[in-house]
Amino acid sequence: MERLLDKLVERHELDKEEIICLLQHLTAERKDRLFHLAVQTRKLHYGESVFLRGLIEFSSFCKQDCLYCGLRRSNPSAERYRLTEEEILESAEAGYSLGYRSFVLQSGEDYYFTEARLIRIVKSMKLRFPEAAITLSIGERSEAFYRALFDAGADRYLLRHETASRSLYQSLHPGMSYDHRVSCLHTLKDIGYQVGAGFMVGLPGQTCEHLAEDLLFLKELQPEMIGIGPFIPHSATPLKDARGGTVEDTLVMIAMARLLVPEALIPATTAMGTLDPVGREKALGAGCNVVMPILSPLGVRRKYALYENKICMGDEASLCRSCLEMRIAAAGYRIDLSRGDHCSFTGRAGGEPRR
């Protein structure tokens, strides 16, 4: 096992059998070493910086019916909302005044927000905040749509692959195609976005083999961002009685991803903080270097319920920023309010430089 850890940190690669073997034989001491190696690798590329992204969850409508998600279209108890274009810009303005220079626009797959509407929003944000980076996280769309939004000024796109197992993916995503999901990710990279992929830990039926496939998928794709979080059952979904993922298992996957894709930007997710009061701090101690505080209006935050009992639903943006700064400092890191681009990024053609 020590040989496998050495290979992982020195060459940033393992094959599927080696990953499975390592996962099945992780003692407490080996986990500690794994986390330490992940943090040291993160520091090589990003130092002590933890980048903040202001998250604006602008619509809870979704056309998809994913079995694990509280926003699934078949959930009659979901409270639906859409922010107006002005509300989105006001949320960004509040974040900008607090120093944020990176914004994430996230929603369910809501086709009310057409290409034209989203182009208008992105262009308005770029006009008001020209030095800020804009990330979209709005699901599967066409290549023409992705290109149009990139041309409008969007910098990044988050589209978690959820699981790299075709059979597991199909069982959890009725009416959706695994091949199309993967095709979207490659299209986004070809266009020039900084791309985010990722998966959930603890899904029903998930095995060490599935997790190894997820890690190898990320290794092959080389996304600029990797989102990994625990599966948290929602009471209004078909998986309400399933056992959820754990913080500990998720930390292992975060650290493995950091060592396999060493330059990635990896968020300490809100889901980690929901399961454990210091879950985000633990994630920073396993190789994460991004935190995404919510900037959405207080009145709609609880309605964006991918899972239940989400933290920070009642905190004003300024209070959340102060709290995070203290937490990050106490964990031994420092917040960085720059765009926080991938360390290899040198700027878009005709666009703004990295910092």
Short mmCIF file of C-alpha atoms in Angstrom, two decimals, residues 7-183:
data_model
loop_
_atom_site.label_atom_id
_atom_site.label_comp_id
_atom_site.label_asym_id
_atom_site.label_seq_id
_atom_site.Cartn_x
_atom_site.Cartn_y
_atom_site.Cartn_z
CA LYS A 7 3.33 6.07 -7.04
CA LEU A 8 0.20 8.21 -6.70
CA VAL A 9 2.05 11.25 -5.38
CA GLU A 10 5.10 10.89 -7.62
CA ARG A 11 3.44 10.02 -10.93
CA HIS A 12 -0.15 11.15 -10.32
CA GLU A 13 -1.50 7.90 -11.71
CA LEU A 14 -2.79 4.49 -10.71
CA ASP A 15 -4.67 1.91 -12.73
CA LYS A 16 -8.15 0.71 -11.82
CA GLU A 17 -7.01 -2.35 -9.88
CA GLU A 18 -4.48 -0.29 -7.94
CA ILE A 19 -7.11 2.31 -6.98
CA ILE A 20 -9.51 -0.40 -5.80
CA CYS A 21 -6.77 -2.09 -3.80
CA LEU A 22 -5.79 1.18 -2.14
CA LEU A 23 -9.41 2.04 -1.27
CA GLN A 24 -9.96 -1.39 0.25
CA HIS A 25 -6.86 -1.20 2.44
CA LEU A 26 -6.90 2.36 3.75
CA THR A 27 -6.06 2.26 7.44
CA ALA A 28 -6.39 5.38 9.60
CA GLU A 29 -2.66 5.99 9.26
CA ARG A 30 -2.77 5.66 5.48
CA LYS A 31 -5.71 8.05 5.29
CA ASP A 32 -3.76 10.61 7.30
CA ARG A 33 -0.84 10.26 4.91
CA LEU A 34 -3.17 10.47 1.89
CA PHE A 35 -4.68 13.72 3.18
CA HIS A 36 -1.25 15.16 3.96
CA LEU A 37 0.03 14.34 0.46
CA ALA A 38 -3.09 15.89 -1.09
CA VAL A 39 -2.59 19.13 0.86
CA GLN A 40 1.08 19.31 -0.06
CA THR A 41 0.19 18.79 -3.72
CA ARG A 42 -2.46 21.51 -3.57
CA LYS A 43 0.08 23.90 -2.02
CA LEU A 44 2.53 23.28 -4.87
CA HIS A 45 0.04 24.81 -7.30
CA TYR A 46 -2.05 27.22 -5.22
CA GLY A 47 -0.21 27.83 -1.96
CA GLU A 48 -2.46 28.62 1.01
CA SER A 49 -5.16 30.29 -1.12
CA VAL A 50 -8.82 29.34 -0.85
CA PHE A 51 -10.82 30.95 -3.64
CA LEU A 52 -14.35 32.22 -3.00
CA ARG A 53 -17.07 31.92 -5.65
CA GLY A 54 -20.34 33.77 -5.13
CA LEU A 55 -23.13 31.28 -5.87
CA ILE A 56 -26.42 32.56 -7.31
CA GLU A 57 -29.06 29.81 -7.52
CA PHE A 58 -31.46 31.52 -9.91
CA SER A 59 -34.09 28.87 -10.71
CA SER A 60 -35.40 25.75 -8.99
CA PHE A 61 -37.37 24.54 -12.03
CA CYS A 62 -35.91 21.44 -13.70
CA LYS A 63 -36.97 19.34 -16.69
CA GLN A 64 -35.01 16.31 -15.48
CA ASP A 65 -36.19 13.61 -13.05
CA CYS A 66 -33.00 12.41 -11.36
CA LEU A 67 -33.89 9.95 -8.61
CA TYR A 68 -31.75 11.61 -5.91
CA CYS A 69 -32.56 15.28 -6.42
CA GLY A 70 -35.14 17.37 -4.56
CA LEU A 71 -35.61 19.57 -7.65
CA ARG A 72 -36.68 16.63 -9.84
CA ARG A 73 -39.70 17.48 -11.97
CA SER A 74 -41.82 14.75 -10.33
CA ASN A 75 -41.51 16.26 -6.86
CA PRO A 76 -44.88 18.01 -6.28
CA SER A 77 -43.74 19.44 -2.94
CA ALA A 78 -40.78 21.34 -4.41
CA GLU A 79 -41.18 25.09 -4.13
CA ARG A 80 -40.38 26.54 -7.53
CA TYR A 81 -39.03 30.00 -8.20
CA ARG A 82 -37.17 31.98 -10.82
CA LEU A 83 -35.14 35.09 -10.13
CA THR A 84 -35.66 37.98 -12.49
CA GLU A 85 -32.72 39.24 -14.50
CA GLU A 86 -32.53 42.25 -12.22
CA GLU A 87 -32.55 40.06 -9.09
CA ILE A 88 -29.65 38.07 -10.50
CA LEU A 89 -27.70 41.26 -11.17
CA GLU A 90 -28.55 42.64 -7.72
CA SER A 91 -27.25 39.44 -6.10
CA ALA A 92 -24.01 39.76 -8.07
CA GLU A 93 -23.77 43.44 -7.12
CA ALA A 94 -24.04 42.53 -3.44
CA GLY A 95 -21.26 39.99 -3.86
CA TYR A 96 -19.09 42.38 -5.84
CA SER A 97 -19.36 44.98 -3.08
CA LEU A 98 -18.05 42.33 -0.66
CA GLY A 99 -15.04 41.69 -2.87
CA TYR A 100 -16.14 38.68 -4.91
CA ARG A 101 -14.66 38.52 -8.40
CA SER A 102 -16.03 35.12 -9.34
CA PHE A 103 -19.72 34.26 -9.70
CA VAL A 104 -21.50 30.96 -10.33
CA LEU A 105 -24.95 31.06 -11.94
CA GLN A 106 -26.64 27.77 -11.11
CA SER A 107 -30.13 26.40 -11.76
CA GLY A 108 -32.07 23.30 -12.59
CA GLU A 109 -32.42 22.55 -16.29
CA ASP A 110 -34.92 25.34 -16.82
CA TYR A 111 -35.51 26.11 -20.48
CA TYR A 112 -37.41 29.27 -19.59
CA PHE A 113 -33.91 30.70 -19.45
CA THR A 114 -33.31 30.64 -23.16
CA GLU A 115 -30.08 31.33 -24.96
CA ALA A 116 -31.18 34.93 -25.53
CA ARG A 117 -32.09 35.52 -21.87
CA LEU A 118 -28.85 34.05 -20.60
CA ILE A 119 -26.74 35.95 -23.14
CA ARG A 120 -28.38 39.16 -21.90
CA ILE A 121 -27.61 38.26 -18.27
CA VAL A 122 -23.99 37.28 -18.96
CA LYS A 123 -23.34 40.39 -21.06
CA SER A 124 -24.90 42.61 -18.38
CA MET A 125 -22.72 41.04 -15.70
CA LYS A 126 -19.59 41.45 -17.82
CA LEU A 127 -20.47 45.07 -18.45
CA ARG A 128 -20.95 45.80 -14.73
CA PHE A 129 -18.11 43.59 -13.48
CA PRO A 130 -15.60 43.32 -16.36
CA GLU A 131 -12.82 41.78 -14.28
CA ALA A 132 -15.05 39.08 -12.74
CA ALA A 133 -15.26 35.47 -13.92
CA ILE A 134 -18.66 33.96 -14.68
CA THR A 135 -19.38 30.26 -14.28
CA LEU A 136 -22.55 28.61 -15.58
CA SER A 137 -24.03 25.46 -14.04
CA ILE A 138 -27.28 24.91 -15.89
CA GLY A 139 -27.11 21.38 -17.24
CA GLU A 140 -27.18 19.85 -20.69
CA ARG A 141 -27.65 22.17 -23.66
CA SER A 142 -26.66 22.16 -27.32
CA GLU A 143 -23.19 22.90 -28.68
CA ALA A 144 -24.57 26.05 -30.32
CA PHE A 145 -25.94 27.19 -26.96
CA TYR A 146 -22.61 26.57 -25.20
CA ARG A 147 -20.72 28.47 -27.91
CA ALA A 148 -23.10 31.41 -27.80
CA LEU A 149 -22.76 31.79 -24.03
CA PHE A 150 -18.96 31.47 -24.25
CA ASP A 151 -18.92 34.17 -26.92
CA ALA A 152 -21.10 36.33 -24.64
CA GLY A 153 -18.42 36.16 -21.94
CA ALA A 154 -19.05 33.08 -19.79
CA ASP A 155 -15.70 31.72 -18.59
CA ARG A 156 -16.45 28.40 -16.93
CA TYR A 157 -19.04 25.64 -16.96
CA LEU A 158 -19.84 23.13 -14.24
CA LEU A 159 -21.45 19.85 -15.31
CA ARG A 160 -20.88 17.00 -12.89
CA HIS A 161 -20.79 13.64 -14.63
CA GLU A 162 -22.36 12.23 -11.39
CA THR A 163 -21.02 8.70 -12.00
CA ALA A 164 -18.74 7.23 -14.66
CA SER A 165 -20.60 3.91 -14.57
CA ARG A 166 -22.96 3.77 -17.54
CA SER A 167 -25.33 1.32 -15.83
CA LEU A 168 -25.40 3.25 -12.55
CA TYR A 169 -25.91 6.54 -14.41
CA GLN A 170 -28.84 5.17 -16.41
CA SER A 171 -30.48 3.73 -13.28
CA LEU A 172 -30.42 7.13 -11.55
CA HIS A 173 -31.27 9.40 -14.49
CA PRO A 174 -34.45 8.28 -16.28
CA GLY A 175 -34.72 9.67 -19.79
CA MET A 176 -31.10 10.84 -19.84
CA SER A 177 -28.08 9.50 -21.73
CA TYR A 178 -24.67 8.82 -20.21
CA ASP A 179 -23.05 9.24 -23.62
CA HIS A 180 -24.68 12.63 -24.09
CA ARG A 181 -23.51 13.78 -20.67
CA VAL A 182 -19.92 12.87 -21.49
CA SER A 183 -20.23 14.41 -24.95
#
